[in-house]
Coordinates of C-alpha atoms in Angstrom, one line a residue:
Chain G
M1 CA 55.6 -14.9 -46.8
S2 CA 55.3 -18.2 -48.5
I3 CA 54.3 -16.7 -51.8
N4 CA 56.6 -17.9 -54.5
T5 CA 58.2 -14.8 -56.0
Q6 CA 60.4 -16.6 -58.6
Q7 CA 57.3 -17.6 -60.5
R8 CA 56.4 -14.1 -61.7
D9 CA 54.1 -15.6 -64.3
W10 CA 51.8 -13.9 -66.7
R11 CA 48.7 -15.2 -64.9
G12 CA 48.9 -12.4 -62.4
L13 CA 48.4 -9.9 -65.3
V14 CA 45.2 -11.4 -66.6
L15 CA 42.9 -9.8 -64.1
P16 CA 44.3 -6.3 -64.2
L17 CA 44.3 -6.4 -68.1
A18 CA 40.7 -7.6 -68.1
L19 CA 39.7 -4.8 -65.7
L20 CA 41.6 -2.3 -67.9
A21 CA 39.8 -3.6 -71.0
A22 CA 36.5 -3.4 -69.3
W23 CA 37.2 0.1 -68.2
I24 CA 38.2 1.2 -71.7
G25 CA 35.2 -0.5 -73.1
V26 CA 32.8 1.2 -70.7
T27 CA 34.3 4.7 -71.3
N28 CA 34.6 4.2 -75.0
Y29 CA 31.0 3.1 -75.6
N30 CA 29.5 5.4 -73.1
L31 CA 27.9 2.6 -71.1
A32 CA 28.0 4.6 -67.9
N33 CA 27.6 8.2 -66.8
S34 CA 30.3 9.5 -69.1
A35 CA 30.1 13.0 -67.6
I36 CA 31.8 11.7 -64.5
L37 CA 33.7 8.5 -65.6
A38 CA 37.2 9.1 -66.7
S39 CA 39.0 6.9 -69.2
P40 CA 42.5 5.4 -68.5
L41 CA 43.9 7.8 -71.1
E42 CA 42.4 10.8 -69.3
V43 CA 43.9 9.6 -66.0
I44 CA 47.4 9.3 -67.7
K45 CA 46.9 12.8 -69.2
E46 CA 45.9 14.2 -65.9
G47 CA 49.0 12.6 -64.3
I48 CA 51.3 14.1 -66.8
K49 CA 49.7 17.5 -66.3
Q50 CA 50.1 17.2 -62.5
I51 CA 53.7 16.1 -62.8
S52 CA 54.8 18.7 -65.5
S53 CA 53.1 21.6 -63.7
G54 CA 54.8 20.6 -60.4
A55 CA 51.5 20.4 -58.6
L56 CA 52.1 16.8 -57.7
F57 CA 55.5 17.5 -56.1
L58 CA 54.1 20.4 -54.2
D59 CA 51.3 18.2 -52.8
L60 CA 53.6 15.4 -52.1
F61 CA 56.1 17.7 -50.4
F62 CA 53.5 19.0 -48.0
S63 CA 52.0 15.6 -47.3
V64 CA 55.3 13.9 -46.7
S65 CA 56.7 16.7 -44.5
R66 CA 53.6 16.8 -42.2
Y67 CA 53.7 13.0 -42.2
L68 CA 57.3 12.9 -41.1
G69 CA 56.8 15.7 -38.5
G70 CA 53.8 13.9 -36.9
F71 CA 55.5 10.5 -37.1
A72 CA 58.7 11.8 -35.4
L73 CA 56.7 13.6 -32.7
G74 CA 54.3 10.7 -32.0
S75 CA 56.8 7.9 -32.0
L76 CA 59.3 9.7 -29.8
A77 CA 56.6 10.5 -27.3
G78 CA 55.4 6.9 -27.6
I79 CA 58.8 5.5 -26.9
A80 CA 59.2 7.8 -23.9
F81 CA 55.8 7.0 -22.5
G82 CA 56.1 3.3 -23.2
S83 CA 59.5 3.2 -21.4
L84 CA 58.0 4.9 -18.4
L85 CA 55.2 2.4 -18.2
G86 CA 57.6 -0.5 -18.8
I87 CA 60.2 0.5 -16.2
S88 CA 58.0 1.8 -13.4
R89 CA 55.4 -0.5 -11.8
W90 CA 53.7 2.4 -10.3
A91 CA 53.4 4.3 -13.6
D92 CA 52.0 1.1 -15.1
R93 CA 49.4 0.7 -12.4
L94 CA 48.4 4.3 -12.4
L95 CA 48.4 5.1 -16.1
S96 CA 48.0 1.9 -18.2
P97 CA 44.3 1.3 -17.5
S98 CA 43.5 4.9 -18.6
F99 CA 45.8 4.6 -21.6
N100 CA 44.1 1.3 -22.6
T101 CA 40.6 2.8 -22.3
I102 CA 41.5 5.9 -24.3
K103 CA 43.1 3.7 -27.0
Q104 CA 39.7 2.2 -27.7
I105 CA 38.4 5.5 -29.1
A106 CA 38.5 5.3 -32.9
I107 CA 41.3 7.6 -33.9
F108 CA 39.3 9.7 -36.3
A109 CA 36.9 10.6 -33.5
W110 CA 39.6 12.9 -32.2
I111 CA 39.4 15.1 -35.3
P112 CA 36.4 17.3 -34.3
L113 CA 38.0 17.9 -30.9
I114 CA 41.4 18.7 -32.4
S115 CA 39.8 21.1 -34.9
V116 CA 38.3 23.0 -32.0
W117 CA 41.3 23.0 -29.8
V118 CA 44.1 23.3 -32.3
G119 CA 42.3 24.8 -35.3
M120 CA 42.3 23.6 -38.9
G121 CA 45.9 24.4 -39.9
E122 CA 49.2 22.5 -40.0
P123 CA 49.6 22.1 -36.2
A124 CA 46.2 20.2 -36.0
K125 CA 47.2 17.8 -38.8
I126 CA 50.6 17.1 -37.2
V127 CA 49.0 16.5 -33.8
F128 CA 46.6 14.1 -35.3
I129 CA 49.3 12.1 -37.2
A130 CA 51.3 12.1 -33.9
I131 CA 48.4 10.5 -32.1
A132 CA 48.2 7.8 -34.7
A133 CA 52.0 7.1 -34.3
F134 CA 51.9 7.4 -30.5
Y135 CA 49.7 4.3 -29.8
P136 CA 51.7 1.5 -31.5
T137 CA 55.0 2.8 -30.3
T138 CA 53.8 3.1 -26.7
I139 CA 52.3 -0.4 -26.7
N140 CA 55.3 -2.1 -28.3
T141 CA 57.9 -0.3 -26.2
F142 CA 56.0 -1.3 -23.1
E143 CA 55.8 -4.9 -24.2
G144 CA 59.4 -4.9 -25.3
I145 CA 60.6 -3.6 -21.9
R146 CA 58.4 -6.0 -20.0
S147 CA 60.0 -9.0 -21.9
V148 CA 63.6 -8.1 -20.9
H149 CA 65.2 -11.1 -19.3
R150 CA 65.5 -11.0 -15.5
D151 CA 69.0 -12.6 -15.8
H152 CA 70.2 -9.6 -17.9
V153 CA 69.0 -7.2 -15.2
E154 CA 70.7 -9.4 -12.5
V155 CA 74.0 -9.2 -14.4
A156 CA 73.7 -5.4 -14.5
R157 CA 73.0 -5.4 -10.8
V158 CA 76.2 -7.4 -10.2
F159 CA 78.1 -4.8 -12.3
E160 CA 76.5 -2.1 -10.2
F161 CA 75.1 -0.3 -13.2
S162 CA 73.5 3.0 -12.5
R163 CA 69.8 3.3 -13.4
W164 CA 70.7 5.1 -16.6
Q165 CA 73.3 2.6 -17.6
L166 CA 70.8 -0.2 -16.9
F167 CA 68.3 1.4 -19.2
R168 CA 70.8 2.3 -22.0
K169 CA 72.9 -0.8 -22.0
V170 CA 70.5 -3.6 -21.0
V171 CA 66.8 -2.6 -21.3
L172 CA 66.8 -0.6 -24.5
P173 CA 68.9 -3.1 -26.6
S174 CA 66.8 -6.1 -25.6
A175 CA 63.6 -4.2 -26.1
S176 CA 64.7 -2.8 -29.4
P177 CA 63.2 -5.4 -31.7
Q178 CA 59.8 -4.9 -30.3
I179 CA 60.3 -1.1 -30.3
L180 CA 61.1 -1.4 -34.0
T181 CA 57.9 -3.3 -34.6
G182 CA 56.1 -0.3 -33.0
I183 CA 57.9 2.1 -35.3
Q184 CA 57.0 0.0 -38.3
L185 CA 53.3 0.2 -37.3
A186 CA 53.6 3.9 -36.6
L187 CA 55.0 4.5 -40.1
I188 CA 52.0 2.8 -41.6
Y189 CA 49.3 4.3 -39.4
G190 CA 51.0 7.7 -39.7
W191 CA 50.4 7.6 -43.5
L192 CA 46.7 6.7 -43.0
A193 CA 46.4 9.5 -40.6
T194 CA 48.0 11.9 -43.0
I195 CA 45.4 11.1 -45.7
G196 CA 42.6 11.4 -43.1
A197 CA 43.9 14.6 -41.7
E198 CA 43.9 16.2 -45.1
Y199 CA 40.3 15.1 -45.8
F200 CA 38.9 16.5 -42.6
L201 CA 41.1 19.6 -42.1
K202 CA 40.9 21.0 -45.6
S203 CA 43.5 23.6 -45.8
G204 CA 46.7 24.0 -47.7
Y205 CA 48.3 21.5 -50.0
G206 CA 48.4 17.8 -49.9
V207 CA 47.8 14.6 -51.9
A208 CA 44.4 14.0 -50.3
N209 CA 43.5 17.7 -50.6
A210 CA 44.0 17.3 -54.4
M211 CA 41.6 14.3 -54.4
V212 CA 38.9 16.2 -52.5
D213 CA 39.3 19.1 -54.9
G214 CA 39.0 16.7 -57.9
R215 CA 35.8 15.3 -56.4
E216 CA 34.3 18.7 -55.9
H217 CA 35.0 19.7 -59.5
F218 CA 33.8 16.4 -60.9
N219 CA 37.3 15.7 -62.1
M220 CA 37.5 11.9 -61.8
A221 CA 40.8 11.7 -63.6
L222 CA 42.4 13.7 -60.8
V223 CA 40.7 11.6 -58.1
L224 CA 41.9 8.4 -59.7
F225 CA 45.4 9.8 -60.1
G226 CA 45.3 10.7 -56.4
V227 CA 44.3 7.1 -55.6
V228 CA 47.3 5.8 -57.5
V229 CA 49.7 8.3 -55.8
V230 CA 48.4 7.4 -52.3
G231 CA 48.8 3.7 -53.1
I232 CA 52.3 4.1 -54.4
T233 CA 53.4 6.2 -51.5
G234 CA 51.8 3.7 -49.1
A235 CA 53.6 0.9 -50.8
I236 CA 57.0 2.7 -50.6
I237 CA 56.4 3.3 -46.8
N238 CA 55.5 -0.4 -46.4
Q239 CA 58.8 -1.3 -48.1
I240 CA 60.8 1.0 -45.8
A241 CA 59.0 -0.6 -42.8
T242 CA 59.9 -4.1 -44.0
K243 CA 63.5 -3.1 -44.6
L244 CA 63.7 -1.8 -41.1
E245 CA 62.8 -5.2 -39.8
R246 CA 65.4 -7.0 -42.0
R247 CA 68.2 -4.7 -40.8
Q248 CA 67.1 -5.3 -37.3
L249 CA 67.4 -9.0 -37.8
R250 CA 70.9 -8.7 -39.3
W251 CA 72.0 -6.8 -36.2
R252 CA 70.6 -9.4 -33.9
N253 CA 72.3 -12.3 -35.7
R254 CA 75.6 -10.5 -35.5
S255 CA 75.4 -9.9 -31.8
A256 CA 74.1 -13.4 -31.0
Chain D
M1 CA 50.9 -15.4 -9.7
S2 CA 50.4 -11.9 -8.3
D3 CA 48.8 -13.0 -5.1
A4 CA 51.7 -15.3 -4.4
I5 CA 54.1 -12.3 -4.5
T6 CA 52.0 -10.2 -2.1
A7 CA 51.7 -13.2 0.2
N8 CA 55.5 -13.3 0.3
E9 CA 55.7 -9.6 1.0
L10 CA 53.3 -10.1 3.9
G11 CA 55.6 -12.8 5.3
I12 CA 53.1 -15.6 4.7
N13 CA 54.2 -18.7 3.0
P14 CA 51.8 -18.9 0.1
V15 CA 51.9 -22.7 0.1
Q16 CA 50.6 -22.8 3.7
A17 CA 48.0 -20.1 3.1
N18 CA 44.6 -21.9 2.7
K19 CA 42.4 -21.5 -0.3
G20 CA 40.0 -19.1 1.4
Q21 CA 42.8 -16.8 2.4
Q22 CA 44.2 -16.8 -1.1
W23 CA 40.8 -16.1 -2.6
F24 CA 40.3 -13.2 -0.1
E25 CA 43.8 -11.8 -1.0
S26 CA 43.1 -11.9 -4.7
I27 CA 39.9 -10.0 -4.2
V28 CA 41.7 -7.4 -2.1
N29 CA 44.4 -7.2 -4.8
R30 CA 41.8 -6.8 -7.5
I31 CA 40.1 -4.0 -5.6
G32 CA 43.5 -2.4 -4.9
S33 CA 44.6 -2.3 -8.5
I34 CA 41.2 -1.0 -9.7
S35 CA 41.3 1.8 -7.2
I36 CA 44.9 2.7 -8.2
A37 CA 43.8 2.7 -11.8
L38 CA 41.0 5.1 -11.0
I39 CA 43.3 7.7 -9.3
V40 CA 44.4 9.4 -12.5
P41 CA 41.1 9.6 -14.3
L42 CA 39.3 10.9 -11.2
L43 CA 42.1 13.5 -10.7
V44 CA 41.8 14.6 -14.3
L45 CA 38.0 14.8 -14.0
A46 CA 38.2 16.8 -10.8
I47 CA 40.7 19.3 -12.2
W48 CA 38.7 19.6 -15.4
Q49 CA 35.5 20.2 -13.5
L50 CA 37.2 22.8 -11.3
A51 CA 38.8 24.5 -14.4
S52 CA 35.4 24.8 -16.0
Q53 CA 33.6 26.0 -12.9
K54 CA 36.2 28.7 -12.2
E55 CA 36.1 29.6 -15.9
W56 CA 39.9 29.1 -16.3
V57 CA 39.0 27.7 -19.8
S58 CA 35.9 28.8 -21.7
P59 CA 33.1 26.2 -21.6
Q60 CA 33.0 26.7 -25.4
I61 CA 36.4 25.0 -25.6
L62 CA 36.1 22.6 -22.8
P63 CA 32.6 21.9 -21.3
P64 CA 32.7 20.5 -17.7
P65 CA 32.4 16.7 -17.3
S66 CA 29.1 17.2 -15.5
L67 CA 27.6 18.9 -18.6
V68 CA 29.0 16.1 -20.9
W69 CA 27.3 13.5 -18.6
E70 CA 24.0 15.4 -18.7
T71 CA 24.2 15.6 -22.5
L72 CA 24.9 11.8 -22.6
V73 CA 21.9 11.1 -20.4
G74 CA 19.8 13.5 -22.4
L75 CA 20.8 11.7 -25.7
W76 CA 19.9 8.4 -24.1
D77 CA 16.6 9.5 -22.7
S78 CA 15.5 11.2 -26.0
G79 CA 16.3 8.0 -27.9
D80 CA 18.7 9.9 -30.2
L81 CA 21.6 7.8 -29.0
T82 CA 19.8 4.5 -29.5
L83 CA 18.5 5.5 -32.9
N84 CA 21.9 6.7 -34.3
L85 CA 24.0 4.0 -32.7
G86 CA 21.5 1.4 -34.1
I87 CA 22.0 2.8 -37.6
S88 CA 25.8 2.8 -37.2
I89 CA 25.8 -0.8 -35.8
E90 CA 23.6 -1.9 -38.7
R91 CA 26.1 -0.5 -41.2
V92 CA 29.0 -2.2 -39.5
A93 CA 27.1 -5.5 -39.4
Y94 CA 26.3 -5.4 -43.2
G95 CA 29.7 -4.3 -44.2
F96 CA 31.5 -6.8 -41.9
L97 CA 29.2 -9.6 -43.0
V98 CA 29.7 -9.1 -46.7
G99 CA 33.4 -8.3 -46.3
S100 CA 34.2 -11.3 -44.1
I101 CA 32.2 -13.8 -46.2
A102 CA 33.8 -12.5 -49.4
G103 CA 37.2 -12.4 -47.6
L104 CA 36.9 -16.0 -46.4
L105 CA 36.0 -17.2 -49.9
L106 CA 38.7 -15.2 -51.6
G107 CA 41.4 -16.0 -49.1
G108 CA 40.3 -19.7 -48.9
L109 CA 40.4 -20.1 -52.7
M110 CA 43.8 -18.4 -52.9
G111 CA 45.0 -20.6 -50.1
L112 CA 43.7 -23.9 -51.5
S113 CA 44.5 -23.4 -55.2
K114 CA 47.8 -22.3 -56.6
T115 CA 46.1 -21.4 -59.9
V116 CA 43.6 -19.0 -58.3
E117 CA 46.5 -17.5 -56.3
A118 CA 48.5 -16.9 -59.4
Y119 CA 45.6 -15.1 -61.1
L120 CA 44.3 -13.1 -58.2
Y121 CA 47.0 -12.5 -55.6
P122 CA 49.0 -9.8 -57.5
T123 CA 45.9 -7.7 -58.1
F124 CA 44.7 -8.2 -54.6
K125 CA 48.0 -7.2 -53.2
A126 CA 48.2 -4.0 -55.4
L127 CA 44.7 -2.9 -54.4
S128 CA 45.1 -3.6 -50.7
Q129 CA 48.1 -1.2 -50.7
I130 CA 45.5 1.6 -51.0
P131 CA 43.8 2.2 -47.7
A132 CA 40.0 2.2 -47.5
L133 CA 40.2 5.9 -46.8
G134 CA 41.9 6.4 -50.2
W135 CA 38.9 5.0 -52.0
I136 CA 36.3 7.3 -50.4
P137 CA 36.5 10.3 -52.9
L138 CA 36.3 7.9 -55.8
L139 CA 33.4 5.9 -54.3
I140 CA 31.5 9.1 -53.6
M141 CA 31.8 10.0 -57.3
L142 CA 30.7 6.5 -58.5
V143 CA 27.8 5.8 -56.1
G144 CA 27.1 9.0 -54.3
I145 CA 27.2 9.5 -50.6
G146 CA 24.4 7.1 -49.8
E147 CA 24.3 3.9 -47.9
A148 CA 26.0 2.0 -50.6
M149 CA 29.2 4.1 -50.3
K150 CA 29.4 3.6 -46.5
V151 CA 28.8 -0.1 -46.6
L152 CA 31.3 -0.5 -49.4
V153 CA 34.0 1.3 -47.5
I154 CA 33.3 -0.9 -44.4
T155 CA 33.3 -4.0 -46.5
K156 CA 36.7 -3.2 -48.0
A157 CA 38.1 -2.5 -44.5
A158 CA 36.9 -5.9 -43.3
L159 CA 37.8 -7.8 -46.4
V160 CA 41.6 -7.1 -46.5
P161 CA 42.6 -8.5 -43.1
V162 CA 40.3 -11.5 -43.5
V163 CA 41.7 -12.4 -46.9
I164 CA 45.4 -12.0 -45.8
N165 CA 44.9 -14.1 -42.6
T166 CA 42.8 -16.8 -44.3
H167 CA 45.3 -17.1 -47.2
Q168 CA 48.3 -17.3 -44.9
G169 CA 46.6 -19.6 -42.4
I170 CA 45.9 -22.2 -45.1
R171 CA 49.3 -21.8 -46.7
N172 CA 51.0 -22.4 -43.4
I173 CA 49.3 -25.8 -42.7
P174 CA 52.0 -28.3 -42.2
Q175 CA 52.5 -30.5 -45.3
Q176 CA 52.3 -33.7 -43.2
F177 CA 48.7 -33.0 -42.3
L178 CA 47.8 -32.9 -46.0
E179 CA 49.7 -36.1 -46.7
V180 CA 47.9 -38.0 -44.0
A181 CA 44.7 -36.8 -45.5
K182 CA 45.9 -38.1 -48.9
V183 CA 46.7 -41.5 -47.4
Y184 CA 43.2 -41.7 -45.9
R185 CA 41.9 -40.7 -49.4
F186 CA 39.8 -37.8 -48.0
N187 CA 37.6 -36.1 -50.5
T188 CA 37.7 -32.3 -50.8
L189 CA 34.8 -31.8 -48.3
Q190 CA 36.4 -34.1 -45.7
L191 CA 39.8 -32.4 -46.3
L192 CA 38.2 -29.0 -45.7
R193 CA 36.2 -30.1 -42.7
K194 CA 38.7 -32.3 -40.9
V195 CA 42.1 -30.8 -41.8
V196 CA 42.1 -27.4 -43.4
I197 CA 39.5 -25.5 -41.3
P198 CA 40.6 -26.8 -37.9
A199 CA 44.3 -26.2 -38.7
A200 CA 43.8 -22.7 -40.1
L201 CA 41.2 -21.7 -37.5
P202 CA 43.4 -19.5 -35.3
S203 CA 44.4 -17.5 -38.4
L204 CA 40.8 -17.3 -39.6
F205 CA 39.8 -16.0 -36.2
N206 CA 42.6 -13.5 -36.2
G207 CA 41.5 -12.2 -39.6
L208 CA 37.9 -11.9 -38.5
R209 CA 39.0 -10.1 -35.3
Y210 CA 41.0 -7.5 -37.3
G211 CA 38.2 -7.3 -39.8
L212 CA 35.7 -6.3 -37.1
T213 CA 37.9 -3.7 -35.5
H214 CA 38.8 -2.2 -38.9
S215 CA 35.1 -2.1 -39.8
W216 CA 34.3 -0.1 -36.7
L217 CA 37.2 2.3 -37.5
A218 CA 36.0 2.7 -41.1
L219 CA 32.5 3.3 -40.0
V220 CA 33.5 6.2 -37.7
T221 CA 35.6 7.7 -40.4
V222 CA 33.0 7.4 -43.2
E223 CA 30.2 8.8 -41.0
L224 CA 32.4 11.8 -40.0
L225 CA 33.1 12.5 -43.7
A226 CA 29.6 12.1 -45.2
S227 CA 26.5 11.1 -43.4
S228 CA 23.2 12.5 -42.1
E229 CA 22.6 9.9 -39.4
G230 CA 24.7 7.6 -37.2
I231 CA 27.0 8.2 -34.3
G232 CA 29.6 9.9 -36.4
F233 CA 27.0 12.3 -37.7
L234 CA 26.0 13.3 -34.1
M235 CA 29.6 14.2 -33.6
V236 CA 29.9 16.3 -36.7
W237 CA 26.6 18.0 -35.9
G238 CA 27.9 18.8 -32.4
R239 CA 31.0 20.3 -33.9
Q240 CA 29.0 22.4 -36.3
L241 CA 26.8 23.8 -33.6
F242 CA 29.9 24.3 -31.5
Q243 CA 28.4 22.1 -28.8
L244 CA 31.5 20.4 -27.5
D245 CA 29.6 18.6 -24.8
L246 CA 27.8 16.7 -27.6
V247 CA 31.1 16.0 -29.3
L248 CA 32.7 14.7 -26.1
A249 CA 29.6 12.6 -25.3
T250 CA 29.9 10.9 -28.7
V251 CA 33.6 10.4 -28.1
V252 CA 32.7 8.5 -24.9
V253 CA 30.1 6.4 -26.8
I254 CA 32.6 5.5 -29.6
G255 CA 35.2 4.6 -27.0
A256 CA 32.7 2.4 -25.1
V257 CA 31.7 0.5 -28.3
G258 CA 35.3 0.0 -29.2
L259 CA 36.0 -1.3 -25.7
V260 CA 33.0 -3.7 -25.8
L261 CA 34.1 -5.0 -29.2
D262 CA 37.7 -5.4 -28.1
Q263 CA 36.8 -7.1 -24.8
S264 CA 34.3 -9.5 -26.3
L265 CA 36.7 -10.5 -29.0
Q266 CA 39.4 -11.1 -26.3
W267 CA 36.9 -13.2 -24.3
I268 CA 35.9 -15.3 -27.4
E269 CA 39.6 -15.8 -28.2
A270 CA 40.4 -16.9 -24.7
H271 CA 37.6 -19.5 -24.8
F272 CA 38.7 -20.5 -28.2
L273 CA 42.3 -21.1 -27.1
K274 CA 40.9 -23.2 -24.2
W275 CA 39.2 -25.4 -26.8
R276 CA 42.4 -25.7 -28.7
R277 CA 44.3 -26.9 -25.7
V278 CA 41.7 -29.5 -25.1
A279 CA 41.9 -30.6 -28.7
F280 CA 45.6 -31.2 -28.8

C-alpha cells in the first residue's frame, strides 16, 4: 500500500462533491425521471427513518448473524478438509482433483440446487454462505500445510512426537499465516454470499432484502440507503480482515 | 521431480535410468494419478445412479446422472445450449472489454500521475468497497433489466481488479528504472513503451486475469437474478419447472466454462513467465 495517507488533501473531495452537486441538480430541476430518482435529502430522510424505527438494526442483526453462522461453519469445515488434503498424500490424490473441478462452478450457480434441497429459509442461506467461506479456507490451509519445512518435521521426528503433537505443535503453527489468509478471504466472500443469498432466497429480514423491497416499491431512497449500508458493512469487514493480518505479523515477529 | 522419487522406490538409480525409461515412467505416473483422481467421482456417480434407480431419493430432488447427461446432450442437439451460451459469452466479452480498457486507463492514469491519483483514488476506493452485487437493485431501477444493466454489472466486476492491479503495478516500479529513463531523456511514449509497461506487465496481467474470472461470476449472478436468455436463465427456468436435470446440466456447463477460463489463463501465464525469464 504505497498510497501516501498523510497527504489527506482536499483534492480527493472534489469528485464526490461534484457528483453530489450533479445529483442535487438533476433531482432539483427534474432533468430525469423524477418519479424514480431520489434526491440526497430523501436518502438521508429514509436513513433516519430506518434507524429511528429500528428497521435497520433488525435487518443488520439478521444479516450479520447468518453471515457469522455461515462463515464459522464454512471456515471450520475448510480448515479441517484442507488439513486432511495437506497431511495425507492419499487424500490429496483422491480428492483434490474433484475439489478443484467443483471449485470452478461459479458459486451462485449452487443457489437453485440449494433452494430445492434445503428450501428457501435460514438454513439454505447459511449453507450457501458456508460454501463461499469453505473454498478459500480449504485452498489456503492446504497450501500452508504443504509449505511446512521438512526440517521442522524432522526435528519433531527426533523428539518422537505423536501424530497429534506433530500436527498441533509443528504443522498448524507454521501453516497458520496462510490459514489466516484463507480466513481473511472467507470473511470477505462470506459477506458477498450473504447479500447474494438474501437476493435469491427472499424470506425474512436482511439488509439486501430491504433493498429488494425498496426496488419493488419504487422506493429508490431505500435502495440507495441499502447500498450505503452494504458498503459500510463491507468496509468494516475488510478492516477486520486487515487487522487480523497485522496481529498475525506481530506474533510472527515475536516468535522469530 | 515425481518420477525420480518413484524410480528410487523401485530401486532404480534415476541417474542411470535412460531417457526412454524416464519418459515411460512419467507416462505411467500420469495415468496412475489420473485414475486415482477418477476413483471418487466415479464412486459418487455410481452411488448416485443406484440411489435414483432404487428410488431411495425422489428423482424430483436428485435426477440420476444418466438423465442429466441425456438432458445435456438434448440441449446440445437442439441448439439451445449453443444459443444461450453464445449470448452469455457475448455479454461477458462486452463487459470485460469495456471494463478492462476503462480499468487500464484509470489505473494507468492514477499510477502515472500523483495529481490524478489525489483526485480520483479516494472516490474509487469508496465505491469499490461496494460489491457489484450491491449495485444491482439500483441499476435495475435506473436502466431497467435489459442488456445495459447486465453489461454494466459485468463491466464493474472487471473494472475494479484491473484498476487496483494496474495502479499498484505502476506504483511499484523501482525508482532506478525511472531514473535511468530520465538519464536517457526518454519522452513519455518511450517511457511507457520501454519501461512502465514491461515492468508493470505481470501486475497488469494479474488484474486482467482476475477481471475475467470476476466477469464470469458476475454474469452467472446477474443472469440468475434477471434475464430471459443465457445460461443462467436456462438454470432458473429449470428450477421453475422443477426439472432438476436441466439445473444440473447447466451447473455442469457453468463449471466447464469456468474450468476452460481458468486453465487457459494459467497456460497463458505460464508462457508469459517463460518470456519473462528469457527477458531478464
